[in-house]
mmCIF file of C-alpha atoms and ligand atoms in Angstrom:
data_model
loop_
_atom_site.group_PDB
_atom_site.id
_atom_site.type_symbol
_atom_site.label_atom_id
_atom_site.label_comp_id
_atom_site.label_asym_id
_atom_site.label_seq_id
_atom_site.Cartn_x
_atom_site.Cartn_y
_atom_site.Cartn_z
ATOM 1 C CA MET J 1 -5.361 -47.592 41.905
ATOM 2 C CA SER J 2 -5.097 -46.251 45.467
ATOM 3 C CA HIS J 3 -4.978 -42.902 46.824
ATOM 4 C CA ALA J 4 -3.523 -43.392 49.668
ATOM 5 C CA HIS J 5 -0.611 -44.789 48.028
ATOM 6 C CA SER J 6 2.445 -42.928 49.182
ATOM 7 C CA ALA J 7 4.270 -40.143 46.646
ATOM 8 C CA GLY J 8 7.672 -40.659 48.397
ATOM 9 C CA SER J 9 9.120 -43.613 47.408
ATOM 10 C CA LEU J 10 8.549 -44.608 43.523
ATOM 11 C CA PRO J 11 10.502 -48.434 43.653
ATOM 12 C CA ARG J 12 11.650 -49.075 39.732
ATOM 13 C CA GLU J 13 8.075 -50.869 39.379
ATOM 14 C CA ASP J 14 6.604 -48.222 40.454
ATOM 15 C CA LEU J 15 7.799 -46.520 37.690
ATOM 16 C CA ILE J 16 7.508 -48.893 34.083
ATOM 17 C CA ARG J 17 3.924 -48.031 33.230
ATOM 18 C CA ALA J 18 4.956 -44.548 32.858
ATOM 19 C CA GLU J 19 7.896 -45.072 31.810
ATOM 20 C CA ILE J 20 6.793 -47.368 29.272
ATOM 21 C CA LEU J 21 4.014 -44.183 28.256
ATOM 22 C CA ALA J 22 7.496 -41.947 27.437
ATOM 23 C CA LEU J 23 8.619 -44.748 25.549
ATOM 24 C CA CYS J 24 5.972 -44.812 23.085
ATOM 25 C CA GLY J 25 5.317 -41.593 23.680
ATOM 26 C CA SER J 26 7.482 -40.670 20.870
ATOM 27 C CA GLN J 27 7.026 -43.534 18.845
ATOM 28 C CA SER J 28 4.909 -46.605 18.332
ATOM 29 C CA LEU J 29 6.941 -50.035 19.202
ATOM 30 C CA ASN J 30 5.681 -54.045 20.569
ATOM 31 C CA ARG J 31 6.504 -55.519 23.388
ATOM 32 C CA SER J 32 9.361 -57.289 22.930
ATOM 33 C CA GLN J 33 11.143 -53.680 21.291
ATOM 34 C CA ILE J 34 9.551 -52.166 24.640
ATOM 35 C CA ALA J 35 10.983 -55.271 27.368
ATOM 36 C CA GLY J 36 15.053 -55.049 25.364
ATOM 37 C CA ARG J 37 14.577 -51.022 25.610
ATOM 38 C CA LEU J 38 13.670 -50.886 29.401
ATOM 39 C CA GLY J 39 15.469 -54.316 30.460
ATOM 40 C CA LEU J 40 11.858 -56.240 31.319
ATOM 41 C CA GLY J 41 10.946 -59.196 31.203
ATOM 42 C CA ALA J 42 8.423 -59.948 28.467
ATOM 43 C CA ALA J 43 6.227 -61.364 31.031
ATOM 44 C CA THR J 44 6.362 -57.962 32.703
ATOM 45 C CA VAL J 45 6.284 -55.653 29.764
ATOM 46 C CA THR J 46 3.292 -57.523 28.803
ATOM 47 C CA GLU J 47 1.152 -57.823 32.207
ATOM 48 C CA HIS J 48 2.033 -54.199 32.633
ATOM 49 C CA THR J 49 1.187 -53.221 28.608
ATOM 50 C CA ARG J 50 -2.463 -54.693 29.859
ATOM 51 C CA ARG J 51 -2.926 -52.736 31.987
ATOM 52 C CA LEU J 52 -1.971 -49.658 30.606
ATOM 53 C CA ILE J 53 -4.897 -50.696 26.974
ATOM 54 C CA GLU J 54 -7.816 -51.844 29.965
ATOM 55 C CA LEU J 55 -6.610 -48.068 31.352
ATOM 56 C CA GLY J 56 -7.636 -46.843 27.467
ATOM 57 C CA PHE J 57 -3.942 -44.815 27.709
ATOM 58 C CA MET J 58 -2.462 -47.711 25.048
ATOM 59 C CA ARG J 59 -3.697 -48.970 22.157
ATOM 60 C CA GLU J 60 -2.664 -51.678 19.630
ATOM 61 C CA LEU J 61 -1.827 -51.142 15.936
ATOM 62 C CA PRO J 62 -2.325 -54.033 13.118
ATOM 63 C CA PRO J 63 -0.253 -56.290 13.435
ATOM 64 C CA GLN J 64 3.414 -56.177 11.634
ATOM 65 C CA VAL J 65 4.613 -59.700 10.064
ATOM 66 C CA ASN J 66 7.883 -59.989 9.268
ATOM 67 C CA GLY J 67 9.598 -63.204 7.448
ATOM 68 C CA PRO J 68 8.449 -66.711 9.576
ATOM 69 C CA GLY J 69 7.123 -66.364 13.739
ATOM 70 C CA ARG J 70 4.373 -64.744 15.680
ATOM 71 C CA PRO J 71 3.568 -61.218 13.820
ATOM 72 C CA ARG J 72 4.344 -58.523 16.340
ATOM 73 C CA VAL J 73 1.647 -55.842 17.773
ATOM 74 C CA PRO J 74 2.812 -51.971 17.862
ATOM 75 C CA LEU J 75 1.898 -50.447 20.564
ATOM 76 C CA GLU J 76 1.083 -46.740 20.426
ATOM 77 C CA VAL J 77 0.152 -44.132 23.466
ATOM 78 C CA VAL J 78 -3.236 -42.301 23.162
ATOM 79 C CA PRO J 79 -2.028 -39.272 24.659
ATOM 80 C CA ASP J 80 -4.775 -37.593 25.231
ATOM 81 C CA ALA J 81 -6.767 -40.260 27.271
ATOM 82 C CA ALA J 82 -5.287 -38.816 30.324
ATOM 83 C CA TYR J 83 -3.181 -35.469 31.748
ATOM 84 C CA THR J 84 -1.713 -34.642 34.391
ATOM 85 C CA LEU J 85 -0.874 -30.988 36.253
ATOM 86 C CA GLY J 86 2.480 -30.192 36.851
ATOM 87 C CA LEU J 87 2.650 -26.274 39.572
ATOM 88 C CA ARG J 88 6.007 -25.447 40.782
ATOM 89 C CA VAL J 89 5.601 -22.853 43.240
ATOM 90 C CA HIS J 90 8.330 -19.503 42.498
ATOM 91 C CA PRO J 91 8.705 -17.008 46.005
ATOM 92 C CA ASP J 92 6.691 -14.087 43.598
ATOM 93 C CA HIS J 93 4.171 -16.556 41.058
ATOM 94 C CA LEU J 94 3.644 -19.774 40.189
ATOM 95 C CA VAL J 95 3.962 -21.763 36.995
ATOM 96 C CA GLY J 96 1.254 -25.084 35.828
ATOM 97 C CA VAL J 97 2.609 -27.442 33.400
ATOM 98 C CA LEU J 98 -1.000 -29.543 31.911
ATOM 99 C CA MET J 99 0.583 -32.289 30.855
ATOM 100 C CA ARG J 100 -0.724 -35.366 27.864
ATOM 101 C CA LEU J 101 0.594 -39.413 28.694
ATOM 102 C CA ASP J 102 3.309 -38.529 26.668
ATOM 103 C CA GLY J 103 4.912 -36.518 28.184
ATOM 104 C CA SER J 104 4.204 -33.109 25.713
ATOM 105 C CA GLU J 105 2.333 -30.589 27.301
ATOM 106 C CA VAL J 106 -1.696 -29.258 26.263
ATOM 107 C CA ARG J 107 -0.582 -25.320 27.740
ATOM 108 C CA ARG J 108 0.737 -24.028 30.805
ATOM 109 C CA PHE J 109 0.289 -21.174 33.093
ATOM 110 C CA THR J 110 2.231 -18.107 34.999
ATOM 111 C CA LEU J 111 -0.197 -16.750 37.902
ATOM 112 C CA PRO J 112 1.311 -14.756 40.742
ATOM 113 C CA PHE J 113 2.023 -16.057 43.807
ATOM 114 C CA ASP J 114 2.625 -15.104 47.840
ATOM 115 C CA PRO J 115 3.826 -16.722 50.181
ATOM 116 C CA SER J 116 2.809 -15.299 52.616
ATOM 117 C CA GLY J 117 -0.867 -15.843 51.825
ATOM 118 C CA ASP J 118 -3.339 -19.205 52.512
ATOM 119 C CA PRO J 119 -1.031 -21.333 50.082
ATOM 120 C CA VAL J 120 -3.551 -24.304 50.249
ATOM 121 C CA GLU J 121 -6.226 -21.354 49.089
ATOM 122 C CA GLN J 122 -3.712 -20.062 46.221
ATOM 123 C CA LEU J 123 -3.427 -23.215 45.201
ATOM 124 C CA SER J 124 -6.626 -24.746 44.763
ATOM 125 C CA GLN J 125 -7.564 -21.469 42.715
ATOM 126 C CA ALA J 126 -4.584 -21.919 40.609
ATOM 127 C CA CYS J 127 -5.803 -25.768 40.006
ATOM 128 C CA GLU J 128 -9.572 -24.481 39.408
ATOM 129 C CA PRO J 129 -10.066 -23.065 36.248
ATOM 130 C CA VAL J 130 -7.984 -25.861 34.761
ATOM 131 C CA LEU J 131 -10.250 -28.782 36.839
ATOM 132 C CA ALA J 132 -13.604 -26.573 35.803
ATOM 133 C CA ASP J 133 -12.478 -26.177 32.100
ATOM 134 C CA PRO J 134 -15.007 -28.944 30.034
ATOM 135 C CA ALA J 135 -11.710 -29.675 27.453
ATOM 136 C CA SER J 136 -9.036 -30.678 30.070
ATOM 137 C CA GLY J 137 -10.819 -31.319 33.232
ATOM 138 C CA PRO J 138 -12.020 -34.850 33.814
ATOM 139 C CA LYS J 139 -8.688 -35.784 31.891
ATOM 140 C CA VAL J 140 -6.556 -34.427 35.022
ATOM 141 C CA ARG J 141 -5.808 -37.446 36.783
ATOM 142 C CA GLY J 142 -3.435 -36.343 39.697
ATOM 143 C CA ILE J 143 -1.639 -32.648 40.225
ATOM 144 C CA GLY J 144 1.781 -32.514 41.076
ATOM 145 C CA LEU J 145 3.420 -30.212 42.875
ATOM 146 C CA ALA J 146 7.040 -29.852 42.556
ATOM 147 C CA LEU J 147 8.609 -27.347 45.729
ATOM 148 C CA PRO J 148 11.804 -25.620 47.120
ATOM 149 C CA GLY J 149 13.112 -26.821 49.907
ATOM 150 C CA VAL J 150 12.905 -30.893 52.228
ATOM 151 C CA ILE J 151 10.021 -32.184 51.949
ATOM 152 C CA ASP J 152 8.604 -35.588 53.787
ATOM 153 C CA PRO J 153 6.922 -37.202 50.994
ATOM 154 C CA ALA J 154 5.466 -39.865 52.987
ATOM 155 C CA ALA J 155 3.406 -37.729 54.577
ATOM 156 C CA GLY J 156 3.121 -34.964 51.793
ATOM 157 C CA SER J 157 4.473 -32.340 54.036
ATOM 158 C CA LEU J 158 7.191 -29.732 53.323
ATOM 159 C CA ARG J 159 8.894 -29.677 56.131
ATOM 160 C CA LEU J 160 11.024 -26.455 56.075
ATOM 161 C CA SER J 161 11.403 -24.378 52.336
ATOM 162 C CA PRO J 162 13.592 -21.290 53.455
ATOM 163 C CA ARG J 163 12.654 -19.656 50.577
ATOM 164 C CA LEU J 164 8.714 -19.814 51.017
ATOM 165 C CA GLY J 165 8.964 -19.010 54.331
ATOM 166 C CA TRP J 166 6.978 -22.225 55.183
ATOM 167 C CA THR J 167 7.409 -24.911 57.831
ATOM 168 C CA GLY J 168 5.429 -28.205 58.381
ATOM 169 C CA LEU J 169 3.200 -27.785 55.890
ATOM 170 C CA PRO J 170 0.905 -30.634 55.169
ATOM 171 C CA LEU J 171 -0.190 -29.633 51.881
ATOM 172 C CA ARG J 172 -0.700 -33.006 50.158
ATOM 173 C CA PRO J 173 -4.104 -34.118 53.015
ATOM 174 C CA LEU J 174 -4.775 -30.176 52.849
ATOM 175 C CA LEU J 175 -5.025 -29.686 48.990
ATOM 176 C CA GLY J 176 -6.093 -33.440 48.538
ATOM 177 C CA ALA J 177 -9.626 -32.524 50.950
ATOM 178 C CA ARG J 178 -9.611 -29.395 48.317
ATOM 179 C CA LEU J 179 -9.511 -31.259 45.085
ATOM 180 C CA PRO J 180 -11.155 -33.812 43.477
ATOM 181 C CA VAL J 181 -7.699 -35.750 42.189
ATOM 182 C CA PRO J 182 -4.653 -36.619 44.154
ATOM 183 C CA VAL J 183 -1.873 -34.786 45.049
ATOM 184 C CA LEU J 184 1.601 -35.295 45.146
ATOM 185 C CA ILE J 185 4.337 -33.096 46.077
ATOM 186 C CA ASP J 186 8.341 -33.596 46.500
ATOM 187 C CA ASN J 187 11.234 -31.494 46.196
ATOM 188 C CA ASP J 188 11.743 -29.692 41.967
ATOM 189 C CA THR J 189 15.103 -30.772 41.916
ATOM 190 C CA ARG J 190 13.583 -34.263 42.262
ATOM 191 C CA ALA J 191 10.513 -33.955 40.833
ATOM 192 C CA SER J 192 12.579 -33.066 37.353
ATOM 193 C CA THR J 193 14.683 -36.225 38.047
ATOM 194 C CA THR J 194 11.569 -37.893 36.849
ATOM 195 C CA ALA J 195 11.211 -36.150 34.312
ATOM 196 C CA GLU J 196 14.307 -36.573 33.494
ATOM 197 C CA LEU J 197 14.328 -40.182 33.777
ATOM 198 C CA LEU J 198 11.137 -40.418 31.865
ATOM 199 C CA PHE J 199 11.494 -37.815 29.258
ATOM 200 C CA GLY J 200 15.290 -37.510 28.881
ATOM 201 C CA THR J 201 18.461 -38.730 30.354
ATOM 202 C CA GLY J 202 17.218 -41.241 31.114
ATOM 203 C CA ARG J 203 16.804 -42.164 27.157
ATOM 204 C CA ASP J 204 20.234 -43.464 27.106
ATOM 205 C CA HIS J 205 20.829 -44.498 30.639
ATOM 206 C CA ASP J 206 19.548 -46.486 32.724
ATOM 207 C CA ASP J 207 22.050 -44.593 36.339
ATOM 208 C CA PHE J 208 23.112 -40.628 36.141
ATOM 209 C CA LEU J 209 23.437 -37.983 37.999
ATOM 210 C CA VAL J 210 20.889 -34.235 37.542
ATOM 211 C CA LEU J 211 22.468 -31.484 39.197
ATOM 212 C CA ALA J 212 20.879 -28.136 40.080
ATOM 213 C CA ILE J 213 22.416 -24.951 40.176
ATOM 214 C CA GLY J 214 19.712 -22.487 41.797
ATOM 215 C CA ASP J 215 20.096 -20.773 44.910
ATOM 216 C CA GLY J 216 21.686 -23.321 46.595
ATOM 217 C CA VAL J 217 23.050 -26.861 44.555
ATOM 218 C CA GLY J 218 21.443 -29.880 44.797
ATOM 219 C CA MET J 219 21.387 -33.132 43.329
ATOM 220 C CA GLY J 220 18.536 -35.730 42.444
ATOM 221 C CA ILE J 221 20.204 -39.577 41.394
ATOM 222 C CA VAL J 222 19.208 -42.258 39.236
ATOM 223 C CA LEU J 223 20.673 -45.369 39.726
ATOM 224 C CA GLY J 224 19.440 -48.212 38.343
ATOM 225 C CA ARG J 225 16.261 -46.279 36.662
ATOM 226 C CA ARG J 226 15.658 -45.544 40.106
ATOM 227 C CA VAL J 227 15.138 -42.018 41.589
ATOM 228 C CA HIS J 228 17.311 -42.631 44.848
ATOM 229 C CA ARG J 229 15.327 -40.853 47.227
ATOM 230 C CA GLY J 230 16.958 -42.049 50.718
ATOM 231 C CA PRO J 231 14.412 -42.935 54.024
ATOM 232 C CA ASP J 232 13.927 -39.802 54.898
ATOM 233 C CA GLY J 233 13.457 -37.872 51.015
ATOM 234 C CA VAL J 234 16.814 -36.449 51.477
ATOM 235 C CA ALA J 235 18.882 -38.137 50.013
ATOM 236 C CA GLY J 236 20.490 -35.826 47.465
ATOM 237 C CA GLU J 237 21.799 -32.900 49.794
ATOM 238 C CA PHE J 238 24.191 -31.621 48.028
ATOM 239 C CA GLY J 239 24.886 -28.148 48.753
ATOM 240 C CA HIS J 240 26.050 -28.558 52.390
ATOM 241 C CA VAL J 241 28.494 -31.525 51.160
ATOM 242 C CA PRO J 242 31.966 -30.344 52.942
ATOM 243 C CA ILE J 243 34.528 -28.341 51.201
ATOM 244 C CA GLY J 244 36.751 -26.267 52.984
ATOM 245 C CA PRO J 245 36.996 -26.354 57.007
ATOM 246 C CA ASP J 246 37.255 -22.779 57.240
ATOM 247 C CA GLY J 247 35.499 -21.870 54.371
ATOM 248 C CA PRO J 248 32.355 -19.127 54.732
ATOM 249 C CA ALA J 249 29.620 -19.967 56.877
ATOM 250 C CA CYS J 250 26.702 -21.213 55.360
ATOM 251 C CA VAL J 251 22.937 -21.236 56.177
ATOM 252 C CA CYS J 252 23.312 -24.262 57.510
ATOM 253 C CA GLY J 253 25.119 -23.037 60.817
ATOM 254 C CA ARG J 254 28.361 -24.943 59.595
ATOM 255 C CA ARG J 255 31.762 -23.780 57.366
ATOM 256 C CA GLY J 256 32.646 -24.134 53.997
ATOM 257 C CA CYS J 257 29.198 -26.132 52.659
ATOM 258 C CA LEU J 258 29.318 -26.089 49.258
ATOM 259 C CA ASP J 259 26.539 -23.519 49.524
ATOM 260 C CA ALA J 260 28.776 -21.205 50.752
ATOM 261 C CA TYR J 261 30.195 -20.819 47.378
ATOM 262 C CA LEU J 262 28.200 -22.038 44.826
ATOM 263 C CA ALA J 263 24.627 -19.756 45.888
ATOM 264 C CA THR J 264 24.018 -16.479 44.689
ATOM 265 C CA TYR J 265 24.453 -14.764 48.034
ATOM 266 C CA ALA J 266 27.565 -16.542 48.233
ATOM 267 C CA LEU J 267 28.694 -15.542 45.163
ATOM 268 C CA ALA J 268 27.818 -11.771 46.162
ATOM 269 C CA ASN J 269 29.679 -11.661 49.106
ATOM 270 C CA GLU J 270 32.784 -13.048 47.899
ATOM 271 C CA ALA J 271 32.686 -10.075 45.062
ATOM 272 C CA GLN J 272 32.410 -7.533 47.418
ATOM 273 C CA ALA J 273 34.933 -8.919 49.668
ATOM 274 C CA ARG J 274 37.407 -8.604 47.161
ATOM 275 C CA GLY J 275 36.679 -5.600 46.454
ATOM 276 C CA LEU J 276 35.265 -5.843 43.036
ATOM 277 C CA THR J 277 31.660 -4.920 43.652
ATOM 278 C CA GLY J 278 29.593 -3.406 46.071
ATOM 279 C CA ALA J 279 27.231 -4.952 47.891
ATOM 280 C CA GLY J 280 23.912 -6.600 47.459
ATOM 281 C CA LEU J 281 24.430 -8.370 44.466
ATOM 282 C CA THR J 282 20.912 -10.181 42.293
ATOM 283 C CA LEU J 283 21.591 -13.087 39.862
ATOM 284 C CA PRO J 284 20.849 -11.043 37.393
ATOM 285 C CA ASP J 285 23.589 -7.933 38.385
ATOM 286 C CA LEU J 286 26.200 -10.887 38.676
ATOM 287 C CA VAL J 287 25.585 -12.276 35.161
ATOM 288 C CA ARG J 288 25.479 -9.025 33.450
ATOM 289 C CA LEU J 289 29.040 -8.468 35.430
ATOM 290 C CA ALA J 290 30.299 -11.745 33.916
ATOM 291 C CA GLU J 291 29.050 -10.514 30.437
ATOM 292 C CA ARG J 292 30.810 -7.450 29.821
ATOM 293 C CA ASP J 293 33.722 -9.136 31.513
ATOM 294 C CA ALA J 294 33.703 -6.969 34.527
ATOM 295 C CA PRO J 295 37.562 -6.879 36.239
ATOM 296 C CA GLY J 296 38.296 -10.359 38.124
ATOM 297 C CA ILE J 297 34.093 -11.878 38.127
ATOM 298 C CA ARG J 298 34.465 -14.349 35.495
ATOM 299 C CA ASP J 299 37.713 -15.702 37.331
ATOM 300 C CA LEU J 300 35.594 -15.634 40.488
ATOM 301 C CA LEU J 301 33.355 -17.350 38.908
ATOM 302 C CA ALA J 302 35.256 -19.668 36.783
ATOM 303 C CA GLU J 303 37.326 -20.392 40.364
ATOM 304 C CA ARG J 304 33.679 -21.534 41.882
ATOM 305 C CA GLY J 305 32.869 -23.918 39.021
ATOM 306 C CA ALA J 306 36.252 -25.995 39.815
ATOM 307 C CA ILE J 307 34.780 -26.791 43.389
ATOM 308 C CA LEU J 308 31.411 -27.333 42.156
ATOM 309 C CA GLY J 309 33.716 -29.901 38.888
ATOM 310 C CA ARG J 310 35.695 -31.677 42.115
ATOM 311 C CA ALA J 311 32.120 -32.396 44.052
ATOM 312 C CA VAL J 312 30.971 -33.712 40.888
ATOM 313 C CA ALA J 313 33.816 -35.793 40.192
ATOM 314 C CA GLY J 314 33.644 -36.954 43.507
ATOM 315 C CA VAL J 315 30.349 -37.943 43.302
ATOM 316 C CA VAL J 316 30.225 -39.376 40.044
ATOM 317 C CA ASN J 317 32.900 -41.910 41.135
ATOM 318 C CA VAL J 318 31.514 -43.377 44.109
ATOM 319 C CA LEU J 319 28.070 -44.419 42.348
ATOM 320 C CA ALA J 320 29.723 -45.185 38.903
ATOM 321 C CA VAL J 321 27.270 -43.444 36.852
ATOM 322 C CA ARG J 322 28.521 -42.311 33.456
ATOM 323 C CA ALA J 323 26.271 -39.450 32.749
ATOM 324 C CA LEU J 324 25.672 -35.595 34.146
ATOM 325 C CA THR J 325 22.885 -33.303 33.577
ATOM 326 C CA VAL J 326 22.846 -30.020 34.954
ATOM 327 C CA ILE J 327 19.443 -27.857 35.227
ATOM 328 C CA GLY J 328 18.465 -24.888 36.961
ATOM 329 C CA GLU J 329 17.180 -21.418 37.422
ATOM 330 C CA SER J 330 21.434 -20.637 37.557
ATOM 331 C CA HIS J 331 21.651 -21.840 34.364
ATOM 332 C CA VAL J 332 22.083 -17.436 33.128
ATOM 333 C CA LEU J 333 25.471 -18.530 35.405
ATOM 334 C CA TRP J 334 27.088 -21.867 33.632
ATOM 335 C CA PRO J 335 28.423 -20.118 30.618
ATOM 336 C CA PHE J 336 31.014 -18.319 33.237
ATOM 337 C CA LEU J 337 31.287 -21.522 36.144
ATOM 338 C CA GLU J 338 31.663 -24.047 33.412
ATOM 339 C CA PRO J 339 35.614 -22.591 32.351
ATOM 340 C CA GLY J 340 36.150 -23.996 35.732
ATOM 341 C CA PHE J 341 33.602 -26.833 36.055
ATOM 342 C CA ARG J 342 34.713 -28.529 33.105
ATOM 343 C CA PRO J 343 38.528 -29.535 33.253
ATOM 344 C CA ALA J 344 37.378 -30.399 37.281
ATOM 345 C CA VAL J 345 35.157 -33.040 36.670
ATOM 346 C CA GLU J 346 36.874 -34.345 33.591
ATOM 347 C CA GLY J 347 40.058 -33.932 35.247
ATOM 348 C CA GLY J 348 38.885 -35.867 38.207
ATOM 349 C CA VAL J 349 36.662 -38.411 37.076
ATOM 350 C CA LEU J 350 37.628 -41.791 36.725
ATOM 351 C CA SER J 351 35.750 -42.839 33.831
ATOM 352 C CA ALA J 352 34.331 -40.615 30.809
ATOM 353 C CA LEU J 353 31.475 -39.230 31.911
ATOM 354 C CA ASP J 354 29.246 -37.644 29.072
ATOM 355 C CA ILE J 355 27.940 -34.114 30.350
ATOM 356 C CA ASN J 356 23.992 -32.247 29.241
ATOM 357 C CA VAL J 357 23.758 -29.072 30.568
ATOM 358 C CA ARG J 358 19.677 -28.123 29.558
ATOM 359 C CA ARG J 359 18.189 -25.367 28.269
ATOM 360 C CA TRP J 360 16.519 -23.889 31.412
ATOM 361 C CA ASP J 361 12.891 -21.908 31.166
ATOM 362 C CA ASP J 362 10.265 -21.109 34.313
ATOM 363 C CA SER J 363 8.130 -24.141 33.243
ATOM 364 C CA ALA J 364 11.082 -27.300 33.747
ATOM 365 C CA HIS J 365 10.218 -27.991 37.266
ATOM 366 C CA ALA J 366 6.649 -27.501 36.541
ATOM 367 C CA ARG J 367 6.954 -30.344 33.834
ATOM 368 C CA GLY J 368 9.087 -32.465 36.200
ATOM 369 C CA ALA J 369 5.938 -32.083 38.928
ATOM 370 C CA ALA J 370 3.965 -33.278 36.038
ATOM 371 C CA SER J 371 6.014 -36.015 35.540
ATOM 372 C CA LEU J 372 5.807 -37.431 39.019
ATOM 373 C CA ALA J 373 1.824 -36.655 39.263
ATOM 374 C CA LEU J 374 1.773 -39.237 35.649
ATOM 375 C CA ALA J 375 4.385 -41.666 37.308
ATOM 376 C CA THR J 376 2.011 -41.327 40.324
ATOM 377 C CA ILE J 377 -1.578 -42.300 38.835
ATOM 378 C CA VAL J 378 0.122 -45.193 36.753
ATOM 379 C CA ALA J 379 2.041 -47.098 39.231
ATOM 380 C CA SER J 380 1.060 -50.409 39.338
ATOM 381 C CA ARG J 381 0.600 -50.377 43.689
HETATM 382 ZN ZN1 LIG A 401 25.157 -25.977 55.154
#
């Protein structure tokens, strides 16, 4: 295992060991069952499971004889053989999840965080109690960091995060110098997409999209069981898909981007422009108004849901995916976006689409970051 391994690109072959751990974490399977479920050759599974057994991450169970032929040897994960720590940085707090090899949680924690303070100092301090704990510390093999913003994964650097007010921050080298285990950083949507591939939608689908609704909208793309990143790690910038040439101004400087219709500020501006509310509406305000069916609010949200649904249908048709999973911090708005979204997307796609909406909690992107760290520490290169 090389610590110089780039966190940026995880081609299929690098995810295979994490996929095997995730698959066998919930049930013991023999090598041919693993090969069948993951669409891999027998030799590939034999090679990767041998390495996972050498690492102590998996073990063989007694052989099972079922009729003629060679007995099959079931394999199981040793969940407590190693842990990864995932951190998600929010504008005012930080969520950490310590994860076992099978994806289950050892524990989670929340700490205050001030983006205007020293990020390296605060992030190191968040990791130190976990690393110093004699029960967990020696087992931690990697730390993943999920951040809202544009990440240069090869350099391990955050390019831009308007939400955190950070630009050009080489977090991976800075934290790597402070912490005794490899540190990976990625965009939060892609970290959660990796978690979906390993522990969620990827159980049933090799190709799928993850629609993240938060401050704006983002998209995770999985094709052939590989998380698509694009050459600069910026694939999935769904929020700046152009929708209306005369649409509202977007933070990127253009007009009529999807985000300019769906982001919380955009919804608040439109509610005010329609005379439905005053200025400065927050997300909780919007949810409260929608819940009590204040005049015009549900119509506005359903209209915006329909805009989102048409844009999603376009991507679904281009990539020919059959599954869409909805995640994100704005899930609270989903019940009001969905009445517009679902008919628009279902009316727009060329083949049936399996839509799953995840119950969201604050730790989801942190679990994604821990999954990304898991994928990277067991990667074959
Ligand atoms: Zn834009």
